[in-house]
Structure formats: structure tokens, C-alpha cells
Amino acid sequence: MTNATVSTQPPDSWPKDVAVGVVKAQAAARAVKKASRNQHARYDYASAEDVMAASRDALADGGLGFVLVGWHLLPEDGGPQPRGKLMLIGTVVATWYLVGNDGGCVQVSGSMPALAGLGKPDDKAVTTALTYLQGYVLRGLL
């Protein structure tokens, strides 16, 4: 399976309000309880929605906003590619702005494979990849 990727500028180039805000947000961030369960594989996990809700609170404590500014699907060359019982239909690429309360802004970009199949149509595979990607970006930030 294709790996997820995330990138941004080095923190020493960030506007001061964003850098200070991230430090404050990291101090305010708390572990997210594993309140969801994968019944098929029998494990508990923190849902992306729970991670995003906890992240919003921590970011607000740091005077920061996290705004999705765009995303697109890069289709697989030659069409969907089998990945076990799933089909890799492409890679979701997304960009967010991490915005400080004084107007500073840092671009954060990432990518995540979109896997369809087993009752998950292409549109659900794309939105699932985007949701997971945002959760992983926020986990890495905080």
C-alpha cells in the first residue's frame, strides 16, 4: 500500500504567532481515548472525528485555526490497482493553512491512498482518505 505523506516548511521559518501557538496547542493537547472499535479486526482506536475535535480545542487554546484550502484525487496510472481485497483508486492530496491569531500562516500538505472495495465505493474511499489524512496531520502537529 502507498504510504501517507505530510510536509510543511521548517518551524524556524514560521511566523512567530504560529510557532508560539503550536507550542501552546501542544501543551494543551491531551491523549484521545480509544472510544471506537473495529469489530472485524477486534481492536479499539481513536476515531479521526475524535482526534479532530480534541485538536480543535488544543488549537483554539493556542490561538490557531486549521483550514482546509483544497484537495484533489490523483488517479492511479493505468486505472485502479489491486491491493489485496481492495482497489487503490488513487491518492488524495490536500492542503491546509495553519493560521495564527495575528495573521501568520503556514501551509501544510499531505497525501493518502484512497482504497475502494468491500462495500466502500470510490466516493467513500476518497472522503475516508481525506478524513484519515487530516487526523494524521493533526496527530503529527500536536
mmCIF file of C-alpha atoms in Angstrom:
data_model
loop_
_atom_site.group_PDB
_atom_site.id
_atom_site.type_symbol
_atom_site.label_atom_id
_atom_site.label_comp_id
_atom_site.label_asym_id
_atom_site.label_seq_id
_atom_site.Cartn_x
_atom_site.Cartn_y
_atom_site.Cartn_z
ATOM 1 C CA MET A 1 0.000 0.000 0.000
ATOM 2 C CA THR A 2 1.142 3.536 -0.731
ATOM 3 C CA ASN A 3 2.173 5.447 2.389
ATOM 4 C CA ALA A 4 0.700 8.692 3.627
ATOM 5 C CA THR A 5 2.930 11.775 3.439
ATOM 6 C CA VAL A 6 2.854 15.173 5.153
ATOM 7 C CA SER A 7 5.052 18.214 4.582
ATOM 8 C CA THR A 8 5.439 21.820 5.683
ATOM 9 C CA GLN A 9 8.147 24.464 5.941
ATOM 10 C CA PRO A 10 10.762 24.086 8.722
ATOM 11 C CA PRO A 11 9.404 25.558 12.003
ATOM 12 C CA ASP A 12 12.231 28.110 12.224
ATOM 13 C CA SER A 13 10.710 29.812 9.154
ATOM 14 C CA TRP A 14 7.175 30.010 10.622
ATOM 15 C CA PRO A 15 5.620 33.340 11.616
ATOM 16 C CA LYS A 16 6.086 33.895 15.349
ATOM 17 C CA ASP A 17 2.354 33.779 16.186
ATOM 18 C CA VAL A 18 2.047 30.369 14.525
ATOM 19 C CA ALA A 19 5.180 28.931 16.164
ATOM 20 C CA VAL A 20 4.155 30.183 19.625
ATOM 21 C CA GLY A 21 0.595 28.994 19.010
ATOM 22 C CA VAL A 22 1.768 25.472 18.134
ATOM 23 C CA VAL A 23 3.810 25.280 21.330
ATOM 24 C CA LYS A 24 0.759 26.380 23.350
ATOM 25 C CA ALA A 25 -1.507 23.969 21.465
ATOM 26 C CA GLN A 26 0.898 21.085 22.065
ATOM 27 C CA ALA A 27 0.912 21.911 25.789
ATOM 28 C CA ALA A 28 -2.908 21.922 25.797
ATOM 29 C CA ALA A 29 -3.309 18.729 23.738
ATOM 30 C CA ARG A 30 -4.398 15.595 25.535
ATOM 31 C CA ALA A 31 -4.456 11.960 24.511
ATOM 32 C CA VAL A 32 -7.638 10.968 22.731
ATOM 33 C CA LYS A 33 -9.460 7.996 24.222
ATOM 34 C CA LYS A 34 -9.766 4.925 22.031
ATOM 35 C CA ALA A 35 -13.556 5.044 22.039
ATOM 36 C CA SER A 36 -14.195 3.317 18.693
ATOM 37 C CA ARG A 37 -13.894 -0.377 17.906
ATOM 38 C CA ASN A 38 -13.055 -2.234 14.713
ATOM 39 C CA GLN A 39 -15.315 -5.266 15.151
ATOM 40 C CA HIS A 40 -13.814 -7.155 12.214
ATOM 41 C CA ALA A 41 -10.172 -6.914 13.354
ATOM 42 C CA ARG A 42 -11.089 -6.656 17.058
ATOM 43 C CA TYR A 43 -9.154 -3.590 18.156
ATOM 44 C CA ASP A 44 -10.003 -0.238 19.734
ATOM 45 C CA TYR A 45 -8.932 3.044 18.185
ATOM 46 C CA ALA A 46 -9.353 6.802 18.456
ATOM 47 C CA SER A 47 -11.590 7.849 15.574
ATOM 48 C CA ALA A 48 -10.458 10.588 13.218
ATOM 49 C CA GLU A 49 -13.503 12.599 14.298
ATOM 50 C CA ASP A 50 -12.477 12.373 17.974
ATOM 51 C CA VAL A 51 -8.897 13.353 17.094
ATOM 52 C CA MET A 52 -10.179 16.356 15.103
ATOM 53 C CA ALA A 53 -12.469 17.509 17.926
ATOM 54 C CA ALA A 54 -9.674 17.305 20.509
ATOM 55 C CA SER A 55 -7.305 19.033 18.087
ATOM 56 C CA ARG A 56 -9.721 21.927 17.516
ATOM 57 C CA ASP A 57 -9.793 22.558 21.266
ATOM 58 C CA ALA A 58 -5.989 22.464 21.583
ATOM 59 C CA LEU A 59 -5.505 24.661 18.514
ATOM 60 C CA ALA A 60 -8.009 27.194 19.875
ATOM 61 C CA ASP A 61 -6.058 27.275 23.149
ATOM 62 C CA GLY A 62 -3.002 28.179 21.072
ATOM 63 C CA GLY A 63 -4.832 30.880 19.115
ATOM 64 C CA LEU A 64 -4.661 28.842 15.922
ATOM 65 C CA GLY A 65 -7.010 27.837 13.155
ATOM 66 C CA PHE A 66 -6.588 24.884 10.797
ATOM 67 C CA VAL A 67 -8.298 25.445 7.444
ATOM 68 C CA LEU A 68 -8.653 23.029 4.528
ATOM 69 C CA VAL A 69 -7.967 25.107 1.427
ATOM 70 C CA GLY A 70 -8.066 22.430 -1.233
ATOM 71 C CA TRP A 71 -7.795 18.785 -2.172
ATOM 72 C CA HIS A 72 -7.797 16.616 -5.271
ATOM 73 C CA LEU A 73 -7.537 12.974 -6.301
ATOM 74 C CA LEU A 74 -4.553 11.846 -8.350
ATOM 75 C CA PRO A 75 -5.867 8.757 -10.181
ATOM 76 C CA GLU A 76 -3.622 5.727 -10.403
ATOM 77 C CA ASP A 77 -1.744 5.439 -13.711
ATOM 78 C CA GLY A 78 -3.470 2.768 -15.764
ATOM 79 C CA GLY A 79 -6.602 2.763 -13.604
ATOM 80 C CA PRO A 80 -7.337 1.207 -10.225
ATOM 81 C CA GLN A 81 -4.680 -1.168 -8.903
ATOM 82 C CA PRO A 82 -5.457 -4.239 -6.751
ATOM 83 C CA ARG A 83 -4.207 -4.110 -3.134
ATOM 84 C CA GLY A 84 -5.254 -7.409 -1.600
ATOM 85 C CA LYS A 85 -9.065 -7.363 -1.449
ATOM 86 C CA LEU A 86 -9.126 -3.603 -2.078
ATOM 87 C CA MET A 87 -8.511 -1.405 -5.106
ATOM 88 C CA LEU A 88 -6.150 1.562 -4.967
ATOM 89 C CA ILE A 89 -8.079 4.145 -6.995
ATOM 90 C CA GLY A 90 -5.621 6.986 -6.468
ATOM 91 C CA THR A 91 -4.012 9.300 -3.965
ATOM 92 C CA VAL A 92 -5.828 12.111 -2.195
ATOM 93 C CA VAL A 93 -3.651 15.235 -1.952
ATOM 94 C CA ALA A 94 -4.773 18.002 0.407
ATOM 95 C CA THR A 95 -3.536 21.394 1.610
ATOM 96 C CA TRP A 96 -4.380 23.196 4.843
ATOM 97 C CA TYR A 97 -3.355 26.530 6.315
ATOM 98 C CA LEU A 98 -2.360 26.716 9.955
ATOM 99 C CA VAL A 99 -3.332 30.290 10.819
ATOM 100 C CA GLY A 100 -2.232 32.319 13.846
ATOM 101 C CA ASN A 101 -4.372 34.971 15.508
ATOM 102 C CA ASP A 102 -2.000 37.722 14.294
ATOM 103 C CA GLY A 103 -2.420 36.621 10.680
ATOM 104 C CA GLY A 104 0.629 34.394 10.309
ATOM 105 C CA CYS A 105 0.084 31.387 8.087
ATOM 106 C CA VAL A 106 1.857 28.087 7.411
ATOM 107 C CA GLN A 107 0.904 25.743 4.572
ATOM 108 C CA VAL A 108 0.633 22.044 5.422
ATOM 109 C CA SER A 109 0.202 19.474 2.642
ATOM 110 C CA GLY A 110 -0.290 15.741 2.675
ATOM 111 C CA SER A 111 -1.312 12.710 0.678
ATOM 112 C CA MET A 112 -3.096 9.457 1.459
ATOM 113 C CA PRO A 113 -4.051 6.465 -0.691
ATOM 114 C CA ALA A 114 -7.742 6.028 -1.496
ATOM 115 C CA LEU A 115 -8.747 2.371 -1.260
ATOM 116 C CA ALA A 116 -12.137 1.203 -2.532
ATOM 117 C CA GLY A 117 -13.851 -2.169 -2.294
ATOM 118 C CA LEU A 118 -15.610 -4.401 0.240
ATOM 119 C CA GLY A 119 -18.700 -2.226 0.265
ATOM 120 C CA LYS A 120 -16.767 1.045 0.059
ATOM 121 C CA PRO A 121 -17.485 2.848 -3.234
ATOM 122 C CA ASP A 122 -14.987 5.253 -4.779
ATOM 123 C CA ASP A 123 -16.534 8.420 -3.323
ATOM 124 C CA LYS A 124 -16.456 6.970 0.208
ATOM 125 C CA ALA A 125 -12.861 5.813 -0.333
ATOM 126 C CA VAL A 126 -11.859 9.388 -1.245
ATOM 127 C CA THR A 127 -13.605 11.025 1.712
ATOM 128 C CA THR A 128 -12.243 8.348 4.067
ATOM 129 C CA ALA A 129 -8.706 9.022 2.830
ATOM 130 C CA LEU A 130 -9.194 12.779 3.314
ATOM 131 C CA THR A 131 -10.553 12.273 6.850
ATOM 132 C CA TYR A 132 -7.718 9.914 7.823
ATOM 133 C CA LEU A 133 -5.161 12.259 6.326
ATOM 134 C CA GLN A 134 -6.426 15.220 8.324
ATOM 135 C CA GLY A 135 -6.357 13.099 11.500
ATOM 136 C CA TYR A 136 -2.751 12.045 10.843
ATOM 137 C CA VAL A 137 -1.707 15.636 10.089
ATOM 138 C CA LEU A 138 -3.234 16.841 13.348
ATOM 139 C CA ARG A 139 -1.665 13.974 15.325
ATOM 140 C CA GLY A 140 1.726 14.920 13.940
ATOM 141 C CA LEU A 141 1.239 18.615 14.629
ATOM 142 C CA LEU A 142 0.103 18.159 18.207
#
